[in-house]
Coordinates of C-alpha atoms in Angstrom, one line a residue:
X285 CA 103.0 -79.0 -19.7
X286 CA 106.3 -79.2 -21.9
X287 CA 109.7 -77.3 -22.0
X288 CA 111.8 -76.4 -25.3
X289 CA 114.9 -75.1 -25.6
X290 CA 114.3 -71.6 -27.3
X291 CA 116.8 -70.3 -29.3
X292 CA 115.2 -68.2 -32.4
X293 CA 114.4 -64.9 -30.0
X294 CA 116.8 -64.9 -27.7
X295 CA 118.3 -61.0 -29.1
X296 CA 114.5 -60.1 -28.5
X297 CA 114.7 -61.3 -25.5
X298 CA 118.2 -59.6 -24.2
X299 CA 116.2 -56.2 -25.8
X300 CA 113.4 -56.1 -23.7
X301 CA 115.7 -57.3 -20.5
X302 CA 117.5 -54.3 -21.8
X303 CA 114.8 -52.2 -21.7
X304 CA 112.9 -53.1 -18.8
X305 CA 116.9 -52.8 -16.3
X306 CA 116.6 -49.2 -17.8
X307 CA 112.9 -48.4 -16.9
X308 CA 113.8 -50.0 -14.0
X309 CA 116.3 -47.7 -12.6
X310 CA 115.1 -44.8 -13.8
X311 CA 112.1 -45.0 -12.8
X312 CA 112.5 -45.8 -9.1
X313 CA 112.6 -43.3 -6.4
X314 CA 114.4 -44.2 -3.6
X315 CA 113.5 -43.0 -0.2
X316 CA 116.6 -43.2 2.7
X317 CA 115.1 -43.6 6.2
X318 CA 116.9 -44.8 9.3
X319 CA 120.5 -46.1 7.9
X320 CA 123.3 -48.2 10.1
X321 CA 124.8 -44.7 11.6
X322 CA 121.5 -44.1 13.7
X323 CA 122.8 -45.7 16.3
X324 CA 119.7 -45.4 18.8
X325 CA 117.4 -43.0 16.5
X326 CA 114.3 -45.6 15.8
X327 CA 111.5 -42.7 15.2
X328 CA 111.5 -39.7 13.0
X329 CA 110.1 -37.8 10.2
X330 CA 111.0 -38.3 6.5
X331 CA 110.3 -36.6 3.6
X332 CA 108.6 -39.3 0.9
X333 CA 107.1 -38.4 -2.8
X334 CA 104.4 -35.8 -2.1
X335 CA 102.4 -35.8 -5.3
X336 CA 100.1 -37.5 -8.0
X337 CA 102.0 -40.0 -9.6
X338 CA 101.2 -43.4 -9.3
X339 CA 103.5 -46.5 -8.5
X340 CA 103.3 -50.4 -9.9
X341 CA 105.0 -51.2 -6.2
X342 CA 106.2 -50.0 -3.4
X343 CA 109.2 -52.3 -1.4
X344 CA 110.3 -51.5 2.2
X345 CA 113.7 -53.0 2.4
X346 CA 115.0 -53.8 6.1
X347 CA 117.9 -54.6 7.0
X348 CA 119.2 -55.9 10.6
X349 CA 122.7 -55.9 11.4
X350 CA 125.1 -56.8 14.5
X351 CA 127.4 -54.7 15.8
X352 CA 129.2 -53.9 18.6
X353 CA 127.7 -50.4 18.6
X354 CA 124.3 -51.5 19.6
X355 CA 122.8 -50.3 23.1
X356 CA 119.8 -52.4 24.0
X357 CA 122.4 -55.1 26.3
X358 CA 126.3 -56.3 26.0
X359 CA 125.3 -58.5 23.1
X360 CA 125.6 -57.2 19.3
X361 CA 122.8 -58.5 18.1
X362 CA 120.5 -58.4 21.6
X363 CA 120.6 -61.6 23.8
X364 CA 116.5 -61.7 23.4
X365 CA 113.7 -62.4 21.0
X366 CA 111.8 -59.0 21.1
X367 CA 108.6 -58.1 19.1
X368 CA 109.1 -55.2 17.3
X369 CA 107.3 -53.0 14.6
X370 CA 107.1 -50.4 11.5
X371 CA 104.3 -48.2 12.3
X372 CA 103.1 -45.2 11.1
X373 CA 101.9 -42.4 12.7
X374 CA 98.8 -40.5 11.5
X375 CA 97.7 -37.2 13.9
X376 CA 94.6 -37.0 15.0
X377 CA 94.7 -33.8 16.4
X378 CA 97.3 -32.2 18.4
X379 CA 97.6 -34.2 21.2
X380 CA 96.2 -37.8 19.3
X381 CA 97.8 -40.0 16.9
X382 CA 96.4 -43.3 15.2
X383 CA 99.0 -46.5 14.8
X384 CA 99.2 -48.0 11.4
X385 CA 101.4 -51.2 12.0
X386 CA 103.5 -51.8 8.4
X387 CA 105.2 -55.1 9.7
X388 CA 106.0 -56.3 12.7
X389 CA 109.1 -58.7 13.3
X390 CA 110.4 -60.1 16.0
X391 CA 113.9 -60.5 16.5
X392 CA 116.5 -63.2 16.5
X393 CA 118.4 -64.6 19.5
X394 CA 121.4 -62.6 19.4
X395 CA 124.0 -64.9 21.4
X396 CA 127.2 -66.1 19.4
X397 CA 124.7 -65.1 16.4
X398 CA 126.7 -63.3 13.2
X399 CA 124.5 -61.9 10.3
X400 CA 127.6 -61.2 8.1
X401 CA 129.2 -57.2 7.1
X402 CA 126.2 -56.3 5.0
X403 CA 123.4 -57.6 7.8
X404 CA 119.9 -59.4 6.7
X405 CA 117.5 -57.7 4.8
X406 CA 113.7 -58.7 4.6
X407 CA 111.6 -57.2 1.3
X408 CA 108.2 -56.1 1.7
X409 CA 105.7 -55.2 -0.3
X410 CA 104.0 -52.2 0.9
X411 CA 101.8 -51.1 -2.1
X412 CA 98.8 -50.9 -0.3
X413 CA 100.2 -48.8 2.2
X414 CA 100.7 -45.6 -1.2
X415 CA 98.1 -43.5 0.7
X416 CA 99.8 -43.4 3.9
X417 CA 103.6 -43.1 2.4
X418 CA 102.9 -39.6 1.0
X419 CA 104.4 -36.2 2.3
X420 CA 106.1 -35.8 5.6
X421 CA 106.3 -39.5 7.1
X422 CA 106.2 -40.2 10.7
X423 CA 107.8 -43.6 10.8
X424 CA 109.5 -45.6 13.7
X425 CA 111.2 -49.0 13.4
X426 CA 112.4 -51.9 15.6
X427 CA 114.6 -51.2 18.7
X428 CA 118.4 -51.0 19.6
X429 CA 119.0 -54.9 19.5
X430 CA 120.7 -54.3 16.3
X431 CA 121.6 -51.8 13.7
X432 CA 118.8 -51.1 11.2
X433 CA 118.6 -49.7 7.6
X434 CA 115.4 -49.1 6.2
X435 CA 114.6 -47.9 3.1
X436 CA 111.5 -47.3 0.1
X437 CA 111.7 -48.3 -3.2
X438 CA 108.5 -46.7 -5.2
X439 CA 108.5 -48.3 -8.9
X440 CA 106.8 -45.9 -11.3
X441 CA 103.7 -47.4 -13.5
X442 CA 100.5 -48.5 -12.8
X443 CA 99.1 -50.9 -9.9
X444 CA 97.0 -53.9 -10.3
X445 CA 94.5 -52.0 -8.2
X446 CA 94.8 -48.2 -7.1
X447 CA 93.9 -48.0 -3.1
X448 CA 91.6 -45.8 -2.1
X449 CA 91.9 -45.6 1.4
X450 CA 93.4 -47.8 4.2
X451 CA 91.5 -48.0 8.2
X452 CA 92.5 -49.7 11.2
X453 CA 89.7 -52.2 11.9
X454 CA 90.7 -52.0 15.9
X455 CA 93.5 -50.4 17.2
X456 CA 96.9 -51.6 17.3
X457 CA 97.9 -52.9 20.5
X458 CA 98.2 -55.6 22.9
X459 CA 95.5 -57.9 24.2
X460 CA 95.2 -60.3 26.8
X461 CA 93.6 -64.2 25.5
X462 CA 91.0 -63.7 28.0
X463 CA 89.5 -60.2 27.1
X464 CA 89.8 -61.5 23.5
X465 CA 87.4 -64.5 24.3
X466 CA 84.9 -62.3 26.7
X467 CA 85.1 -59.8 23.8
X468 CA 85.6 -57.9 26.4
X469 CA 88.5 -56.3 23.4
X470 CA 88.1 -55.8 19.4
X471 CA 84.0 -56.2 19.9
X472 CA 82.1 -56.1 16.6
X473 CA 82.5 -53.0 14.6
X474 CA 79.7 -51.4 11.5
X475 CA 81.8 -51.0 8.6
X476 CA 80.5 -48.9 5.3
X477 CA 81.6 -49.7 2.4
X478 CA 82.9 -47.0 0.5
X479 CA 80.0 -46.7 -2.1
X480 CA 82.9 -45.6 -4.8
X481 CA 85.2 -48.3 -4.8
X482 CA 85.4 -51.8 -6.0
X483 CA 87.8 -53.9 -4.2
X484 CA 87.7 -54.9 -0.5
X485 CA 90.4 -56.7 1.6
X486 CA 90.8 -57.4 5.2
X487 CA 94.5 -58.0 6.3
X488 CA 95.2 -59.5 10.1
X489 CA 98.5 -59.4 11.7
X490 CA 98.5 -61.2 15.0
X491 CA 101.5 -63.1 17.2
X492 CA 100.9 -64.9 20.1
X493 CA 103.2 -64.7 23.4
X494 CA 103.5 -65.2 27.0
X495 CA 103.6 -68.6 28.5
X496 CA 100.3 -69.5 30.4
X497 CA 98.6 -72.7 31.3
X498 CA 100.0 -76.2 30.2
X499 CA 101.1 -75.6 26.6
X500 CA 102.4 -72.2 27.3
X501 CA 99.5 -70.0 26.0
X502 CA 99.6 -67.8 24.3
X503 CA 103.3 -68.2 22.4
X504 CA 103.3 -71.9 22.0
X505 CA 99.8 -72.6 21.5
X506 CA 97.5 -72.6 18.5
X507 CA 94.4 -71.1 18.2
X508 CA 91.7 -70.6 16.0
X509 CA 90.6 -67.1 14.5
X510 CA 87.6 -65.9 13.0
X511 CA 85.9 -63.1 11.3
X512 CA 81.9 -63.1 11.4
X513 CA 80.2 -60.6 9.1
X514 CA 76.6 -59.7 9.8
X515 CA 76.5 -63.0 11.6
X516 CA 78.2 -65.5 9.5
X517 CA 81.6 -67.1 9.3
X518 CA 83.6 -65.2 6.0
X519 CA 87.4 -66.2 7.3
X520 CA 88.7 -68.7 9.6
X521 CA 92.1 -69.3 10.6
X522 CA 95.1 -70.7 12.7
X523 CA 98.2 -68.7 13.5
X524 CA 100.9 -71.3 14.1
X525 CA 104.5 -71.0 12.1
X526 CA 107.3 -73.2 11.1
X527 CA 110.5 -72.1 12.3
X528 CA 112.7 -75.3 11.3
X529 CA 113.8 -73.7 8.1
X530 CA 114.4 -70.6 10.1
X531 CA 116.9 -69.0 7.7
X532 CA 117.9 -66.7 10.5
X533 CA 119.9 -69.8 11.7
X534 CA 121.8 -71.1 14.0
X535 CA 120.8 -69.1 17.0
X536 CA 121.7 -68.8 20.6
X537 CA 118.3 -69.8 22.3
X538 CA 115.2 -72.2 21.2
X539 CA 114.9 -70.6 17.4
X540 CA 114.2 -74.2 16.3
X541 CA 110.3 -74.6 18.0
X542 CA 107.7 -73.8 16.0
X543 CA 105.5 -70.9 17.6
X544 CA 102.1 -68.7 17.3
X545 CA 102.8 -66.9 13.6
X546 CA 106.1 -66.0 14.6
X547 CA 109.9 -67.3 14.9
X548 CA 112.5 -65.9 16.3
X549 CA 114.7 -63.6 13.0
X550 CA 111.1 -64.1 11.3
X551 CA 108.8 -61.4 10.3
X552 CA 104.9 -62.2 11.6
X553 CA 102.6 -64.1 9.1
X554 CA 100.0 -62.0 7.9
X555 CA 96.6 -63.1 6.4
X556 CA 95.0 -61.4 3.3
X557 CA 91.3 -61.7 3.0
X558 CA 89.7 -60.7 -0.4
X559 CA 86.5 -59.6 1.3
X560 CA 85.4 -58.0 -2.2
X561 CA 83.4 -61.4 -3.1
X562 CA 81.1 -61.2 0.1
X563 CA 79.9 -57.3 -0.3
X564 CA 78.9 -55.1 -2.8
X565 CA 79.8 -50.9 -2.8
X566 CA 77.8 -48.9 -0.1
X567 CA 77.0 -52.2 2.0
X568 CA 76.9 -52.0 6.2
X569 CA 79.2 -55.3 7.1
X570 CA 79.0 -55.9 11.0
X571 CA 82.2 -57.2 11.3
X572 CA 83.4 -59.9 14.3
X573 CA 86.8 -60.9 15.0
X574 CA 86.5 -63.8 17.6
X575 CA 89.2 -66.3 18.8
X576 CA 88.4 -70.0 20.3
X577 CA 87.2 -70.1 23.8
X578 CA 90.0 -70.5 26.6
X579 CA 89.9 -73.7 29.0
X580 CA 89.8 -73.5 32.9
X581 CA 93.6 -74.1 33.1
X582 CA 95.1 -70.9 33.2
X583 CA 95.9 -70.4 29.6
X584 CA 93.7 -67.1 29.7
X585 CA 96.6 -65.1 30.8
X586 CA 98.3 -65.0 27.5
X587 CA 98.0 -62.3 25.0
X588 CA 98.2 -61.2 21.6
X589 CA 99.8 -58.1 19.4
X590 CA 97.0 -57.2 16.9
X591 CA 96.7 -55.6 13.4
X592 CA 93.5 -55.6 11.7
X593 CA 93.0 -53.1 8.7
X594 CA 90.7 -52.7 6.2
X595 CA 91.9 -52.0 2.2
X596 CA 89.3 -49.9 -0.9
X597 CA 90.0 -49.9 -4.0
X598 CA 89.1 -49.0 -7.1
X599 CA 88.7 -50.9 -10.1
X600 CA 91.4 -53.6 -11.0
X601 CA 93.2 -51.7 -13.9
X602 CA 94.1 -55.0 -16.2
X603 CA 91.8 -57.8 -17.6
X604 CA 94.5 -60.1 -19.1
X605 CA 97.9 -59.3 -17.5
X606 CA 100.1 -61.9 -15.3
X607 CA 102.6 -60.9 -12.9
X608 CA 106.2 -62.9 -11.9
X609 CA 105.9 -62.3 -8.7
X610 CA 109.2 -63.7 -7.0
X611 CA 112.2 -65.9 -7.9
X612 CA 113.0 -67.9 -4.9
X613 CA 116.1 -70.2 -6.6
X614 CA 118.4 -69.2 -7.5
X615 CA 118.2 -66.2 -5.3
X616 CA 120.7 -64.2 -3.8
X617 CA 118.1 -63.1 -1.3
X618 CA 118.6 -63.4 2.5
X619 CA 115.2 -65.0 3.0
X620 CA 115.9 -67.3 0.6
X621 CA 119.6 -68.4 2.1
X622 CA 118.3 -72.0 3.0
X623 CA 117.2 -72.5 0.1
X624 CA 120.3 -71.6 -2.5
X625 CA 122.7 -71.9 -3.8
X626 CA 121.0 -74.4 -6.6
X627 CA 122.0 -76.4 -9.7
X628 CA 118.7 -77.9 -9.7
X629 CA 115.2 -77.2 -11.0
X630 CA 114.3 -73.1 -11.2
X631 CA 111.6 -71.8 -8.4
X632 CA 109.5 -68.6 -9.4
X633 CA 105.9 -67.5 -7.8
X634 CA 103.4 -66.3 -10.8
X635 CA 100.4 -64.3 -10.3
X636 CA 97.1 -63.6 -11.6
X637 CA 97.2 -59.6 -11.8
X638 CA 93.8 -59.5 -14.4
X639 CA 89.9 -59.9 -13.7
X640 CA 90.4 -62.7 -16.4
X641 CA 91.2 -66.3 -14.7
X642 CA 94.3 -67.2 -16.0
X643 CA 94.2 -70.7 -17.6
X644 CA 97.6 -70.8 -19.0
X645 CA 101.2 -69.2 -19.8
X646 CA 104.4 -69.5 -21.4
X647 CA 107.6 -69.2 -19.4
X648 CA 110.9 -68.1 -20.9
X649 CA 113.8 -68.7 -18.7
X650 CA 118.0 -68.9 -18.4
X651 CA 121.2 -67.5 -18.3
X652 CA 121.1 -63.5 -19.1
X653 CA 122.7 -63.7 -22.8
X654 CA 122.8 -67.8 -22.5
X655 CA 120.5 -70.4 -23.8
X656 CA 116.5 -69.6 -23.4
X657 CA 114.4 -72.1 -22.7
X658 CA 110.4 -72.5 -22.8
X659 CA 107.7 -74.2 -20.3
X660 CA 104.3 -73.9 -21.0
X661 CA 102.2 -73.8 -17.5
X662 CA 98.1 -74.4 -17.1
X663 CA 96.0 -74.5 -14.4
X664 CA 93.7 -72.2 -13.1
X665 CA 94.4 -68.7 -11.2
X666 CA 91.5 -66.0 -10.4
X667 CA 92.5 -62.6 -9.4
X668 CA 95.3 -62.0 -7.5
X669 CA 95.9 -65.8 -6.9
X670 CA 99.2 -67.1 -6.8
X671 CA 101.4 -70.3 -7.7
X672 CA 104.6 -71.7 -6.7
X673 CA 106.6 -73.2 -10.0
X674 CA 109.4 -75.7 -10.6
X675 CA 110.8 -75.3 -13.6
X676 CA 112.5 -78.1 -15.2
X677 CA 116.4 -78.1 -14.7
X678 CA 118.5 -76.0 -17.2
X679 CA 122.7 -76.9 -17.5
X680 CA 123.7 -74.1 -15.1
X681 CA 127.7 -73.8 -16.6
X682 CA 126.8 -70.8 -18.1
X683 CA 125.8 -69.0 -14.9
X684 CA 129.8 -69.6 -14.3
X685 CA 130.6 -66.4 -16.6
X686 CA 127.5 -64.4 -16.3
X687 CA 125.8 -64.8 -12.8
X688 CA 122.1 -63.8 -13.9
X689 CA 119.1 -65.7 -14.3
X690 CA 116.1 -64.1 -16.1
X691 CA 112.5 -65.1 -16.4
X692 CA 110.3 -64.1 -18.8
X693 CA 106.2 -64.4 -19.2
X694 CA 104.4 -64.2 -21.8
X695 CA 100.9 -65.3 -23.9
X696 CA 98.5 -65.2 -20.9
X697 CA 95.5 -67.4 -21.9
X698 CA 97.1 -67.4 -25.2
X699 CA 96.4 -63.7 -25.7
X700 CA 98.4 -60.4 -25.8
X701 CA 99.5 -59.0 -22.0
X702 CA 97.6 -56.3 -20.9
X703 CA 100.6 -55.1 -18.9
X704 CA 104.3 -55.9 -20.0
X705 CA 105.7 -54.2 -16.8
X706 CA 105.1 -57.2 -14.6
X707 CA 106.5 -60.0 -17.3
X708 CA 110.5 -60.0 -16.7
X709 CA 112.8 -60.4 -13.4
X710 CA 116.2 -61.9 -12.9
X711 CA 117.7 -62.9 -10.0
X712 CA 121.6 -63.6 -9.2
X713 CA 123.1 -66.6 -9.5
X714 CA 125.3 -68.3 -6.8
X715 CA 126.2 -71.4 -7.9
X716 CA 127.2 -74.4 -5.3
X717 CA 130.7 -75.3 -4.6
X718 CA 132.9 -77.7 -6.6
X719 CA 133.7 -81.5 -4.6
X720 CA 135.7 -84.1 -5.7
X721 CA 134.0 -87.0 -7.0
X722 CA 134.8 -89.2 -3.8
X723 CA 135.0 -88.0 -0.4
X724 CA 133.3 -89.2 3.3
X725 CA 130.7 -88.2 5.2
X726 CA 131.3 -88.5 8.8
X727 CA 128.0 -88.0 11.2
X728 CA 128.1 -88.2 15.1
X729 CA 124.8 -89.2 16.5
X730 CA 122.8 -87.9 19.4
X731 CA 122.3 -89.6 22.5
X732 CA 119.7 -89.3 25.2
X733 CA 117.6 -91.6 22.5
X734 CA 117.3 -88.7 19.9
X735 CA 119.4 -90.6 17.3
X736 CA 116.6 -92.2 15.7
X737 CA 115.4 -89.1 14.9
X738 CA 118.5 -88.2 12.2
X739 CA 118.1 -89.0 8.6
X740 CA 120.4 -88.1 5.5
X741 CA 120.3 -89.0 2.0
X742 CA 122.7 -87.8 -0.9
X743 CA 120.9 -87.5 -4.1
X744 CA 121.3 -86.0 -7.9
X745 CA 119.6 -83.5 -9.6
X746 CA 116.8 -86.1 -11.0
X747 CA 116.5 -87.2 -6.9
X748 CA 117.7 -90.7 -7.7
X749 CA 119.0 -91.3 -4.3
X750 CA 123.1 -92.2 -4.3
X751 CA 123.0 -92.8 -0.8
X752 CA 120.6 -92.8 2.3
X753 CA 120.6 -93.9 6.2
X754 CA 118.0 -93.8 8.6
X755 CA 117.2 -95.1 12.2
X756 CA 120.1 -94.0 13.4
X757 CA 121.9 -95.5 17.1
X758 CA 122.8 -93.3 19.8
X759 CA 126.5 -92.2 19.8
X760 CA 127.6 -93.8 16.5
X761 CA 130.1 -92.4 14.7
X762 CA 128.7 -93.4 11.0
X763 CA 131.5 -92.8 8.1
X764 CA 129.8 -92.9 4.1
X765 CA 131.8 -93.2 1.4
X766 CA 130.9 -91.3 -1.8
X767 CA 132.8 -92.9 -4.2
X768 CA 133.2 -91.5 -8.0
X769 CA 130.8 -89.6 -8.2
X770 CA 129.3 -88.8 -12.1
X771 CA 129.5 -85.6 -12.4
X772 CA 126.2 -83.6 -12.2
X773 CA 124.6 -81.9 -9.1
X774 CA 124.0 -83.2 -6.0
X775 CA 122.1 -82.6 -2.5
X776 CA 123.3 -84.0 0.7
X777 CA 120.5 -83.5 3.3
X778 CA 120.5 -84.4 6.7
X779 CA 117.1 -84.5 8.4
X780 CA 115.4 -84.1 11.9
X781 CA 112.3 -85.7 12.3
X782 CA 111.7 -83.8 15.9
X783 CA 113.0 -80.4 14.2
X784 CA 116.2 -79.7 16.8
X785 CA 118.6 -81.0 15.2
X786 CA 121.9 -82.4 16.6
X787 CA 121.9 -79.5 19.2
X788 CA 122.5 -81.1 23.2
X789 CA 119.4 -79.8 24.6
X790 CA 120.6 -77.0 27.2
X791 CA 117.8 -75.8 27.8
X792 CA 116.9 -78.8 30.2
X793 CA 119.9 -77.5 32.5
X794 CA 117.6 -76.3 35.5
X795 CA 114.0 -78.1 34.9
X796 CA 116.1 -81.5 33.8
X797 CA 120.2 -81.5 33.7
X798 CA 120.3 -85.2 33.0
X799 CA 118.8 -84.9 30.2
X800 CA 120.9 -82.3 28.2
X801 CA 122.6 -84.9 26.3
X802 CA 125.4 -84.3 23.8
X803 CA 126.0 -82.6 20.3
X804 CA 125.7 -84.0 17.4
X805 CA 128.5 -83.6 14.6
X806 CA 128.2 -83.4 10.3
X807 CA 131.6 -82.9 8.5
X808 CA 133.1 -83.9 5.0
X809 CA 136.7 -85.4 4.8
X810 CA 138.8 -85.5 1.3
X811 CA 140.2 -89.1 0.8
X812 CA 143.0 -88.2 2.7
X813 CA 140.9 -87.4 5.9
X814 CA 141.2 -84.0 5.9
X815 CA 138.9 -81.5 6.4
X816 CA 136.7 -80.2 3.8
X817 CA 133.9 -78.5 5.6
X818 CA 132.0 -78.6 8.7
X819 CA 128.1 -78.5 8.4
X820 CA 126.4 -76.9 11.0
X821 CA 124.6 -79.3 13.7
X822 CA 121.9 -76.8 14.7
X823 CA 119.9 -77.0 12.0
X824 CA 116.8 -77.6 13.4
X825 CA 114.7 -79.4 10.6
X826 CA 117.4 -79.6 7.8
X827 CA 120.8 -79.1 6.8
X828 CA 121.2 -79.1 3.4
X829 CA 124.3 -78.8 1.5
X830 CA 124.3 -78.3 -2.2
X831 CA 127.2 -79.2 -4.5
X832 CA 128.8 -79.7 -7.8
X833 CA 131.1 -82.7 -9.5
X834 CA 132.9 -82.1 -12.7

């Protein structure tokens, strides 16, 4: 791999940004759905494009929001963690409708919690979903914790794949652990596969919750899942979810824990299965979802929210094409809030969108109308695979007067693109906040034994560590000095082995009050000893804080 600076195209480069912003937004429909105003309105029909053209993608764009106008309790945001969904609803006949579950998020603890004027918005890529979002839409979303906005963004052009049709495997719904493992529930099911179509793919949405047996089945508990076809195992897999970089955070109950392919603010994980490998058009697959056997302790009582849908489609439209898929950093993305603002090393997602594999690339990146530079990647994607990139570091002083970073992709497998749609995206630019080159650090430790847990380190943007403690003594006040500082980038993270950060643990106040223990406290102090900024101390696995020195 190697990275250039690349200066000879950048005006070819500006051009086709140029181009591509323009095809962009005009050739986007945008379809308004709930907004902030509908106070308590969380179903209705809506009027989405009802004819043949075809779209690259499809985004659902949801926002949450608090506000004193909400209804579900006294709380803006909903005092709760409540699962909710975006279904839609497809009539049977006239009495009979089918669920078809488009997400499903559960909300955050609302208490003391502020998700800014404009809310939070999650992006979701609903492109599979193009049969269903045709014509009059019967849609609901969410509930009255919090204001919602929800919106569709269909991007003209042509998919990787065009989807025939989408089924419901089992119906939405709710299931008890134990009528799961009796298969008592979701039993196996003959599938046909569509005899025109040439792509296959499972998709499972499932959360656990309720609070049975010793380890709290089914919320806090992880299980294996499985799906048998004509008798053999094609996918197995665990539900369980990190929710220490939460960035839904902090919250008023116990965000920090992780939980059963869901956190609290967090949409649920779902699981894509390319089943195209495993079947060929017009086959019968018995298929068996099947989850590990429950023990004699009670645990049985739990339950599950399930989704399980089935996706044909036709022929993959593109041989040699590659996709940038995302930009995580530097992002001005909600999702991405714990993660920027950067000065550090670029983060983009590529993806295989050809039937070729994809063996190699070359990346063109920076500043929109800046200094370009090149990084050639190889590896090894097959269809539809995707991989996480660092890019190596760029000077970031030009983001100062134009706040846009672009990405360009080019050369797959040293040949011409197939599909030039998919090769540029930018992101905004939020670049970290200017310290002086000496200041303290002033940490207050745990007690109740937890200090041991805390770790921080201050390091540059190579990660040559300035400074770094660990081991840490219960109810020690522990003052760094960071003194002249180059200038450069820096990171100052403070870490939580156990993942609950400095937080007193309140939640022990009725099972164990002795052991709620105090809070911990981060803050930053000029040389003077005033006041620069407070970190927060209920972080649960990290607190990060980026910054710059000039």
């Amino acid at each position: 791999m190697k990275t250039t600076i690349f200066l000879t195209t950048i005006l070819l480069f500006c051009s086709a940004l140029n181009i591509l912003g323009q095809q962009q937004k005009n050739d986007t429909i945008v379809v308004q759905t709930f907004t902030f105003d509908d106070i308590t309105k969380r179903r209705g029909v809506f009027q989405f494009p009802d004819n043949d053209e075809r779209y690259a993608k499809i985004e659902m764009i949801r926002t949450i929001k608090c506000d004193e106008k909400t209804t579900l309790d006294k709380y803006p945001c909903g005092e709760w963690d409540y699962s909710t969904h975006t279904h839609l609803y497809v009539p049977l006949n006239d009495t009979t409708e089918e669920i078809f579950e488009l997400e499903n998020f559960v909300t955050p603890y609302g208490k003391r919690l502020d998700l800014g004027p404009e809310g939070f918005t999650f992006v979701y890529d609903v492109t599979d979903y193009a049969p269903l979002l045709k014509g009059e839409v019967h849609l609901s979303t969410g509930n009255t914790a919090q204001l919602i906005d929800l919106k569709f963004n269909f991007i003209k052009g042509e998919p990787v794949r065009d989807v025939i049709s989408i089924q419901n495997i089992y119906p939405w719904g709710h299931y008890t652990y134990e009528d799961l493992a009796d298969e008592k529930e979701l039993k196996p099911v003959g599938l046909l596969m569509d005899p025109d179509a040439s792509g296959y793919m499972l998709r499972a949405r499932i959360s656990g919750h309720g609070h049975f047996g010793p380890r709290n089945c089914c919320e806090w508990d992880s299980k294996t899942h499985t799906y048998f076809g004509n008798g053999k195992v094609l996918f197995r897999w665990n539900i369980w979810k990190n929710c220490g970089d939460n960035p839904i955070y902090p919250q008023g109950g116990t965000w920090q824990f992780d939980r059963a392919g869901w956190c609290p603010g967090t949409p649920v994980d779902t699981y894509d299965f390319e089943l195209t490998r495993f079947v060929e058009p017009g086959d019968s697959l018995d298929l068996d979802y099947a989850i590990e056997m429950y023990k004699d302790n009670g645990e049985k009582g739990g339950y599950y929210i399930h989704s399980h849908q089935l996706f044909t489609y036709g022929a993959p439209n593109f041989k040699n094409d590659a996709a940038v898929s995302d930009i995580i950093a530097p992002s001005s993305k909600d999702e991405y809030s714990r993660i920027n603002p950067i000065c550090t090393d670029p983060v983009i997602v590529i993806q295989n969108t050809g039937t070729n594999t994809l063996r190699s690339l070359l990346i063109t990146y920076g500043i929109e109308g800046g200094t370009k530079y090149q990084h050639t990647w190889s590896g090894h994607l097959e269809f539809l695979d995707k991989e996480t990139l660092t890019l190596p570091n760029i000077p970031w002083e030009e983001a100062e007067k134009n706040p846009h970073f672009v990405v360009q992709i080019s050369e797959p497998n040293s040949m011409a693109d197939d599909n030039a749609a998919n090769n540029i995206m930018t992101s905004v630019v939020k670049l970290p906040p200017v310290m002086p080159s000496s200041f303290y650090l002033t940490l207050e430790a745990n007690d109740k034994g937890r200090a041991h847990e805390t770790s921080y380190t201050l390091t540059n943007a190579a990660g040559e560590i300035f400074y770094e403690r660990a081991m840490l003594e219960d109810e020690q006040i522990y003052q760094e000095h960071f003194e002249q500082l180059p200038p450069g980038c820096y990171e100052l993270k403070v870490k939580d082995k156990a993942e609950d950060g400095l937080i007193r643990h309140w939640w022990n106040r009725n099972s164990n009050p002795d052991n709620i223990g105090r809070n911990g406290r981060v803050a930053l102090y000029d040389t003077d000893f005033n006041l620069i900024k407070e970190l927060n101390y209920d972080f649960a696995e990290f607190e990060r804080f980026r910054f710059r020195v000039k």
